[in-house]
């Protein structure tokens, strides 16, 4: 089964601001027989011509978001089709914003995005938001760090990723983190999201058809995760 | 700018605060300036300034480069107004200026050199209007404060006055593009045998062309994105250098090609990172009009740069503490690379955790995945001890770097770390520590020496 798994990373040459590439780096250790494809900005994504198992994209700069919108717009219909088919998408940091309706600058100018979710992002370039969040997805606790200039607005009550119990969701007044549709998962949390959430890695591996998935360095990653959950819960009670 | 009543009042209060601070033997390098700016927001614009102002900014090396420039200028008899003792924010510069000005707002110095925090560009450059603005390099830094290089680039580039002369690192495809319409001078380090032709680090902040966004290629790379770049798609290249340096670490000299002449200077460092800082200093000093002979004879007197490490030895084992600015992946990668190059069988203690910061919020660990822990995966690094509450995170990072599990010991209590050293065939012990853990590292060093003596 694992030898038919194809995982594509979009634009790793720049969408990697906060150690994001270790998400697929870790998946490589967990799924050594999988095929991992890196797609650069001016290349046609692999997902256009084949049914990949998963598409990953990490955080990037504001200018680079515009480049990515431009690059992915021609494939809007295909992305919709893949999401409907249940292909996994994992978007960390501001990569998620590209799938909403638009991104608004402080001068109210707008960058039209893919419009697959009925949300929009607003940038606050002189107000960087740093926080950590803890929440619940199905029967697992998910957590992560945020460091961003922008927030998303609009109603994500029927398309959120997970409900937070500590910290905020897609904007400081929301407790619904991220975007989700079928197996599309978008989260503002940055960097090695999968490393911080080993239970979610197992969940993704199951979605990819791997029975009884085993994690790389399972004991260590589980200990690190349990210890961080305890730490996040301790801070919550402060 | 006119000296308004408001400005005069702010200057008076600022000077009074400075004198009071001095009398009370407090470090008065920030507060008086902050007070003056609070009272008069354009204080920096209104106060008299020296005839010539040089500002130095950049992610890494700005303090070192400033110190070198100041040391040479002082040795050559210049009296330079500067913020070496204080902060590199607008308040630090205001304090430096007000403390050396008369109550009428006059300043006697002819020359000023200021280190400038990148994020304070907007509050500094438009007001003090530097003659020269120097940028050592731009890298990703604290993600919480600095976000990414594009953000910092825009902050600097948007606020540099049009007639400021830029002095820039040609080997940095990011910062070499600052203030593109300004007059500019470039420096670089020429190709060396030790260079690489492809990425060797996890981070390269300049993988894409700043003009057309296609993948950049490098004729040679020194470290991370520092090197000579070109774009096969649009023809972009690293700029031609006005001061092209070539260090000779064996001879302890650095030759700088400037125009048709080769100038030779004593090399005052043994690392490529600090060689860049020295070349920055040479370019600035030459542009200020100093002769190669003046600079050379002063460099000969400047103390050789010390890396931030201390070494003790007992029973044939060297125990070294080395500062490793945690949360800064570039700085950590440099230290890991340094350790990997040291000969001998080694054990390494890592005290990188944020032992104070985490009392306010959980320790952010994303930087670990940007830092090249892979350097610590070496056959002659026999044992790694990881300290602190988050040791499992570091263990996971080391495992992902390929270090075998039997080489890793987790010791949450860093005061006990030294007890777990094996010291069987060990020739060197490295204690790599955060700024916060400087004392803990020194204590551990002494305890290891005691243990070695009583062995
Ligand atoms: Zn180009």
mmCIF file of N, CA and C in Angstrom, chain A residues 12-14 16-19 22 25-26 29 40-42 60-64 67 125-126 128 130 132 145-147 149 190-192 195-196 216-217 219-221 223-224 227-228 231-232 235 238, chain B residues 122 140 143-151 155 159 202 204-205 207-208 212-215 358-367 369-370 374 389-390 392-393 395-397 399-402 405:
data_model
loop_
_atom_site.group_PDB
_atom_site.id
_atom_site.type_symbol
_atom_site.label_atom_id
_atom_site.label_comp_id
_atom_site.label_asym_id
_atom_site.label_seq_id
_atom_site.Cartn_x
_atom_site.Cartn_y
_atom_site.Cartn_z
ATOM 1 N N UNK A 12 8.655 24.340 -1.975
ATOM 2 C CA UNK A 12 9.528 24.235 -0.796
ATOM 3 C C UNK A 12 10.676 25.231 -0.831
ATOM 4 N N UNK A 13 10.952 25.794 -2.041
ATOM 5 C CA UNK A 13 12.081 26.732 -2.129
ATOM 6 C C UNK A 13 11.817 28.014 -1.340
ATOM 7 N N UNK A 14 10.559 28.311 -1.037
ATOM 8 C CA UNK A 14 10.313 29.493 -0.190
ATOM 9 C C UNK A 14 9.215 29.261 0.857
ATOM 10 N N UNK A 16 8.626 27.796 3.462
ATOM 11 C CA UNK A 16 9.313 26.993 4.479
ATOM 12 C C UNK A 16 9.799 27.871 5.614
ATOM 13 N N UNK A 17 9.064 28.937 5.928
ATOM 14 C CA UNK A 17 9.618 29.978 6.803
ATOM 15 C C UNK A 17 9.969 29.514 8.207
ATOM 16 N N UNK A 18 9.276 28.536 8.727
ATOM 17 C CA UNK A 18 9.439 28.228 10.154
ATOM 18 C C UNK A 18 9.691 26.746 10.385
ATOM 19 N N UNK A 19 10.573 26.172 9.602
ATOM 20 C CA UNK A 19 10.843 24.743 9.763
ATOM 21 C C UNK A 19 9.720 23.878 9.218
ATOM 22 N N UNK A 22 9.863 20.132 7.721
ATOM 23 C CA UNK A 22 10.011 18.916 8.506
ATOM 24 C C UNK A 22 8.690 18.156 8.604
ATOM 25 N N UNK A 25 9.328 15.997 5.909
ATOM 26 C CA UNK A 25 10.558 15.303 6.336
ATOM 27 C C UNK A 25 10.226 14.166 7.295
ATOM 28 N N UNK A 26 9.312 14.440 8.211
ATOM 29 C CA UNK A 26 8.927 13.399 9.171
ATOM 30 C C UNK A 26 8.108 12.305 8.488
ATOM 31 N N UNK A 29 10.169 9.682 7.027
ATOM 32 C CA UNK A 29 10.674 8.680 7.974
ATOM 33 C C UNK A 29 9.585 7.660 8.312
ATOM 34 N N UNK A 40 8.426 23.180 -7.702
ATOM 35 C CA UNK A 40 8.830 24.581 -7.629
ATOM 36 C C UNK A 40 7.809 25.483 -8.317
ATOM 37 N N UNK A 41 7.969 26.775 -8.069
ATOM 38 C CA UNK A 41 6.943 27.753 -8.456
ATOM 39 C C UNK A 41 6.519 27.698 -9.920
ATOM 40 N N UNK A 42 7.460 27.535 -10.831
ATOM 41 C CA UNK A 42 7.089 27.604 -12.245
ATOM 42 C C UNK A 42 6.847 26.231 -12.864
ATOM 43 N N UNK A 60 4.793 31.312 4.200
ATOM 44 C CA UNK A 60 5.601 32.088 3.251
ATOM 45 C C UNK A 60 5.431 33.578 3.520
ATOM 46 N N UNK A 61 6.166 34.402 2.773
ATOM 47 C CA UNK A 61 6.052 35.852 2.953
ATOM 48 C C UNK A 61 4.796 36.351 2.237
ATOM 49 N N UNK A 62 4.470 37.615 2.445
ATOM 50 C CA UNK A 62 3.257 38.188 1.862
ATOM 51 C C UNK A 62 3.365 38.255 0.337
ATOM 52 N N UNK A 63 4.527 38.672 -0.164
ATOM 53 C CA UNK A 63 4.732 38.737 -1.614
ATOM 54 C C UNK A 63 4.603 37.331 -2.215
ATOM 55 N N UNK A 64 5.183 36.364 -1.506
ATOM 56 C CA UNK A 64 5.152 34.994 -2.022
ATOM 57 C C UNK A 64 3.728 34.433 -2.047
ATOM 58 N N UNK A 67 2.434 35.300 -5.342
ATOM 59 C CA UNK A 67 2.993 34.438 -6.390
ATOM 60 C C UNK A 67 2.267 33.090 -6.414
ATOM 61 N N UNK A 125 0.297 44.608 9.272
ATOM 62 C CA UNK A 125 1.746 44.434 9.169
ATOM 63 C C UNK A 125 2.521 45.016 10.352
ATOM 64 N N UNK A 126 1.890 45.826 11.186
ATOM 65 C CA UNK A 126 2.618 46.337 12.344
ATOM 66 C C UNK A 126 2.120 45.728 13.646
ATOM 67 N N UNK A 128 2.232 42.028 14.841
ATOM 68 C CA UNK A 128 2.476 40.592 14.699
ATOM 69 C C UNK A 128 1.803 39.859 15.844
ATOM 70 N N UNK A 130 1.580 36.590 18.088
ATOM 71 C CA UNK A 130 2.295 35.391 18.538
ATOM 72 C C UNK A 130 1.478 34.720 19.627
ATOM 73 N N UNK A 132 0.062 30.522 21.304
ATOM 74 C CA UNK A 132 0.036 29.065 21.172
ATOM 75 C C UNK A 132 -1.398 28.615 21.386
ATOM 76 N N UNK A 145 1.976 26.486 17.582
ATOM 77 C CA UNK A 145 2.359 27.877 17.797
ATOM 78 C C UNK A 145 1.890 28.718 16.615
ATOM 79 N N UNK A 146 1.545 29.970 16.916
ATOM 80 C CA UNK A 146 1.192 30.897 15.841
ATOM 81 C C UNK A 146 2.144 32.085 15.866
ATOM 82 N N UNK A 147 2.527 32.549 14.706
ATOM 83 C CA UNK A 147 3.324 33.766 14.582
ATOM 84 C C UNK A 147 2.991 34.331 13.219
ATOM 85 N N UNK A 149 1.078 37.866 10.714
ATOM 86 C CA UNK A 149 0.620 39.253 10.579
ATOM 87 C C UNK A 149 -0.878 39.330 10.292
ATOM 88 N N UNK A 190 2.230 27.098 12.868
ATOM 89 C CA UNK A 190 3.373 27.136 11.954
ATOM 90 C C UNK A 190 4.346 25.999 12.201
ATOM 91 N N UNK A 191 5.252 25.879 11.261
ATOM 92 C CA UNK A 191 6.388 24.990 11.434
ATOM 93 C C UNK A 191 5.994 23.535 11.410
ATOM 94 N N UNK A 192 6.712 22.728 12.167
ATOM 95 C CA UNK A 192 6.516 21.284 12.108
ATOM 96 C C UNK A 192 5.253 20.852 12.842
ATOM 97 N N UNK A 195 5.102 17.147 13.561
ATOM 98 C CA UNK A 195 6.019 16.728 14.625
ATOM 99 C C UNK A 195 5.379 17.004 15.989
ATOM 100 N N UNK A 196 4.640 18.114 16.066
ATOM 101 C CA UNK A 196 3.995 18.470 17.337
ATOM 102 C C UNK A 196 2.748 17.643 17.592
ATOM 103 N N UNK A 216 7.659 6.930 13.111
ATOM 104 C CA UNK A 216 9.107 6.931 13.304
ATOM 105 C C UNK A 216 9.393 7.507 14.692
ATOM 106 N N UNK A 217 10.327 6.915 15.391
ATOM 107 C CA UNK A 217 10.716 7.372 16.738
ATOM 108 C C UNK A 217 9.480 7.557 17.626
ATOM 109 N N UNK A 219 8.260 6.373 20.457
ATOM 110 C CA UNK A 219 8.338 6.655 21.902
ATOM 111 C C UNK A 219 8.719 8.102 22.162
ATOM 112 N N UNK A 220 9.770 8.544 21.466
ATOM 113 C CA UNK A 220 10.271 9.900 21.715
ATOM 114 C C UNK A 220 9.237 10.945 21.307
ATOM 115 N N UNK A 221 8.641 10.778 20.127
ATOM 116 C CA UNK A 221 7.697 11.807 19.661
ATOM 117 C C UNK A 221 6.451 11.810 20.563
ATOM 118 N N UNK A 223 6.406 10.920 23.826
ATOM 119 C CA UNK A 223 6.797 11.565 25.092
ATOM 120 C C UNK A 223 6.843 13.080 24.949
ATOM 121 N N UNK A 224 7.428 13.543 23.840
ATOM 122 C CA UNK A 224 7.532 14.995 23.620
ATOM 123 C C UNK A 224 6.128 15.598 23.523
ATOM 124 N N UNK A 227 4.339 15.589 26.961
ATOM 125 C CA UNK A 227 4.919 16.605 27.830
ATOM 126 C C UNK A 227 4.452 18.001 27.400
ATOM 127 N N UNK A 228 4.333 18.205 26.077
ATOM 128 C CA UNK A 228 3.893 19.525 25.619
ATOM 129 C C UNK A 228 2.410 19.748 25.932
ATOM 130 N N UNK A 231 2.300 20.799 29.379
ATOM 131 C CA UNK A 231 2.800 22.164 29.511
ATOM 132 C C UNK A 231 1.741 23.174 29.053
ATOM 133 N N UNK A 232 1.115 22.909 27.915
ATOM 134 C CA UNK A 232 0.096 23.829 27.400
ATOM 135 C C UNK A 232 -1.080 23.909 28.375
ATOM 136 N N UNK A 235 -0.156 26.087 31.344
ATOM 137 C CA UNK A 235 -0.215 27.517 31.071
ATOM 138 C C UNK A 235 -1.643 28.008 30.973
ATOM 139 N N UNK A 238 -3.023 29.157 34.155
ATOM 140 C CA UNK A 238 -2.440 30.362 34.752
ATOM 141 C C UNK A 238 -3.316 31.583 34.531
ATOM 142 N N UNK B 122 12.394 52.627 10.669
ATOM 143 C CA UNK B 122 11.412 53.680 10.441
ATOM 144 C C UNK B 122 11.571 54.836 11.436
ATOM 145 N N UNK B 140 16.799 34.993 8.184
ATOM 146 C CA UNK B 140 15.672 34.822 9.094
ATOM 147 C C UNK B 140 16.217 34.875 10.516
ATOM 148 N N UNK B 143 11.419 34.535 14.748
ATOM 149 C CA UNK B 143 10.210 34.611 13.938
ATOM 150 C C UNK B 143 9.152 35.462 14.609
ATOM 151 N N UNK B 144 9.178 35.497 15.938
ATOM 152 C CA UNK B 144 8.137 36.256 16.627
ATOM 153 C C UNK B 144 8.318 37.760 16.433
ATOM 154 N N UNK B 145 9.574 38.208 16.394
ATOM 155 C CA UNK B 145 9.818 39.638 16.248
ATOM 156 C C UNK B 145 10.071 40.024 14.789
ATOM 157 N N UNK B 146 10.869 39.215 14.096
ATOM 158 C CA UNK B 146 11.340 39.630 12.781
ATOM 159 C C UNK B 146 10.589 39.002 11.607
ATOM 160 N N UNK B 147 9.716 38.056 11.885
ATOM 161 C CA UNK B 147 8.880 37.435 10.836
ATOM 162 C C UNK B 147 9.730 36.759 9.765
ATOM 163 N N UNK B 148 10.122 37.517 8.743
ATOM 164 C CA UNK B 148 10.902 36.928 7.649
ATOM 165 C C UNK B 148 11.710 38.029 6.981
ATOM 166 N N UNK B 149 12.635 37.634 6.102
ATOM 167 C CA UNK B 149 13.573 38.624 5.549
ATOM 168 C C UNK B 149 12.869 39.659 4.669
ATOM 169 N N UNK B 150 11.808 39.264 3.985
ATOM 170 C CA UNK B 150 11.100 40.234 3.131
ATOM 171 C C UNK B 150 10.552 41.393 3.975
ATOM 172 N N UNK B 151 10.045 41.049 5.147
ATOM 173 C CA UNK B 151 9.488 42.069 6.053
ATOM 174 C C UNK B 151 10.583 43.038 6.497
ATOM 175 N N UNK B 155 11.230 47.050 5.615
ATOM 176 C CA UNK B 155 11.337 48.041 6.693
ATOM 177 C C UNK B 155 12.559 48.929 6.483
ATOM 178 N N UNK B 159 12.742 53.103 4.326
ATOM 179 C CA UNK B 159 12.990 54.250 5.199
ATOM 180 C C UNK B 159 14.377 54.849 5.081
ATOM 181 N N UNK B 202 20.066 23.725 6.047
ATOM 182 C CA UNK B 202 18.618 23.586 5.866
ATOM 183 C C UNK B 202 18.050 24.889 5.323
ATOM 184 N N UNK B 204 18.143 28.309 3.342
ATOM 185 C CA UNK B 204 18.728 29.249 2.403
ATOM 186 C C UNK B 204 17.607 30.229 2.136
ATOM 187 N N UNK B 205 17.753 31.442 2.663
ATOM 188 C CA UNK B 205 16.680 32.426 2.542
ATOM 189 C C UNK B 205 16.623 33.061 1.157
ATOM 190 N N UNK B 207 16.630 31.277 -2.092
ATOM 191 C CA UNK B 207 16.617 30.220 -3.105
ATOM 192 C C UNK B 207 15.995 30.707 -4.402
ATOM 193 N N UNK B 208 15.215 31.782 -4.316
ATOM 194 C CA UNK B 208 14.597 32.253 -5.570
ATOM 195 C C UNK B 208 15.108 33.640 -5.933
ATOM 196 N N UNK B 212 12.849 37.605 -10.773
ATOM 197 C CA UNK B 212 11.858 36.841 -11.551
ATOM 198 C C UNK B 212 11.315 35.627 -10.784
ATOM 199 N N UNK B 213 11.829 35.354 -9.601
ATOM 200 C CA UNK B 213 11.338 34.291 -8.698
ATOM 201 C C UNK B 213 11.628 32.869 -9.171
ATOM 202 N N UNK B 214 12.406 32.713 -10.230
ATOM 203 C CA UNK B 214 12.859 31.369 -10.600
ATOM 204 C C UNK B 214 13.973 30.959 -9.641
ATOM 205 N N UNK B 215 14.342 29.670 -9.669
ATOM 206 C CA UNK B 215 15.376 29.193 -8.758
ATOM 207 C C UNK B 215 16.719 29.848 -9.068
ATOM 208 N N UNK B 358 10.170 30.359 29.346
ATOM 209 C CA UNK B 358 9.006 29.496 29.363
ATOM 210 C C UNK B 358 8.117 29.698 30.587
ATOM 211 N N UNK B 359 8.549 30.577 31.474
ATOM 212 C CA UNK B 359 7.653 30.852 32.589
ATOM 213 C C UNK B 359 6.490 31.736 32.141
ATOM 214 N N UNK B 360 6.623 32.353 30.957
ATOM 215 C CA UNK B 360 5.548 33.214 30.460
ATOM 216 C C UNK B 360 4.670 32.506 29.438
ATOM 217 N N UNK B 361 5.291 31.664 28.621
ATOM 218 C CA UNK B 361 4.529 30.929 27.614
ATOM 219 C C UNK B 361 5.338 29.704 27.227
ATOM 220 N N UNK B 362 4.705 28.723 26.603
ATOM 221 C CA UNK B 362 5.456 27.516 26.247
ATOM 222 C C UNK B 362 6.599 27.833 25.285
ATOM 223 N N UNK B 363 7.655 27.056 25.412
ATOM 224 C CA UNK B 363 8.839 27.297 24.585
ATOM 225 C C UNK B 363 8.552 26.946 23.124
ATOM 226 N N UNK B 364 8.811 27.913 22.258
ATOM 227 C CA UNK B 364 8.567 27.685 20.832
ATOM 228 C C UNK B 364 9.736 26.873 20.267
ATOM 229 N N UNK B 365 9.425 25.829 19.514
ATOM 230 C CA UNK B 365 10.484 24.913 19.094
ATOM 231 C C UNK B 365 10.667 24.855 17.574
ATOM 232 N N UNK B 366 9.929 25.693 16.847
ATOM 233 C CA UNK B 366 10.007 25.606 15.388
ATOM 234 C C UNK B 366 11.439 25.844 14.888
ATOM 235 N N UNK B 367 12.193 26.735 15.551
ATOM 236 C CA UNK B 367 13.542 27.080 15.095
ATOM 237 C C UNK B 367 14.451 25.852 14.997
ATOM 238 N N UNK B 369 13.927 23.102 13.776
ATOM 239 C CA UNK B 369 13.835 22.428 12.484
ATOM 240 C C UNK B 369 14.436 23.267 11.360
ATOM 241 N N UNK B 370 14.898 24.457 11.698
ATOM 242 C CA UNK B 370 15.674 25.277 10.765
ATOM 243 C C UNK B 370 17.168 25.187 11.064
ATOM 244 N N UNK B 374 22.108 18.312 12.145
ATOM 245 C CA UNK B 374 22.793 17.255 11.394
ATOM 246 C C UNK B 374 24.314 17.330 11.593
ATOM 247 N N UNK B 389 13.699 21.083 30.360
ATOM 248 C CA UNK B 389 12.369 20.502 30.367
ATOM 249 C C UNK B 389 11.950 19.942 29.009
ATOM 250 N N UNK B 390 12.452 20.541 27.950
ATOM 251 C CA UNK B 390 12.031 20.137 26.611
ATOM 252 C C UNK B 390 13.013 19.166 25.973
ATOM 253 N N UNK B 392 13.021 16.108 25.417
ATOM 254 C CA UNK B 392 12.486 15.126 24.470
ATOM 255 C C UNK B 392 12.376 15.725 23.054
ATOM 256 N N UNK B 393 12.086 17.022 22.975
ATOM 257 C CA UNK B 393 12.030 17.682 21.670
ATOM 258 C C UNK B 393 13.397 17.656 20.991
ATOM 259 N N UNK B 395 15.796 15.580 21.665
ATOM 260 C CA UNK B 395 16.127 14.194 21.352
ATOM 261 C C UNK B 395 15.514 13.799 20.011
ATOM 262 N N UNK B 396 14.254 14.158 19.824
ATOM 263 C CA UNK B 396 13.581 13.847 18.560
ATOM 264 C C UNK B 396 14.306 14.512 17.391
ATOM 265 N N UNK B 397 14.715 15.773 17.616
ATOM 266 C CA UNK B 397 15.414 16.494 16.542
ATOM 267 C C UNK B 397 16.732 15.793 16.199
ATOM 268 N N UNK B 399 17.420 12.582 16.667
ATOM 269 C CA UNK B 399 17.090 11.311 16.001
ATOM 270 C C UNK B 399 16.786 11.568 14.523
ATOM 271 N N UNK B 400 16.035 12.634 14.264
ATOM 272 C CA UNK B 400 15.718 12.969 12.874
ATOM 273 C C UNK B 400 16.974 13.383 12.101
ATOM 274 N N UNK B 401 17.976 13.876 12.834
ATOM 275 C CA UNK B 401 19.249 14.231 12.187
ATOM 276 C C UNK B 401 20.118 12.998 11.962
ATOM 277 N N UNK B 402 19.621 11.844 12.406
ATOM 278 C CA UNK B 402 20.356 10.609 12.145
ATOM 279 C C UNK B 402 21.248 10.149 13.281
ATOM 280 N N UNK B 405 20.202 6.422 18.815
ATOM 281 C CA UNK B 405 19.579 6.672 20.115
ATOM 282 C C UNK B 405 20.535 6.396 21.272
#
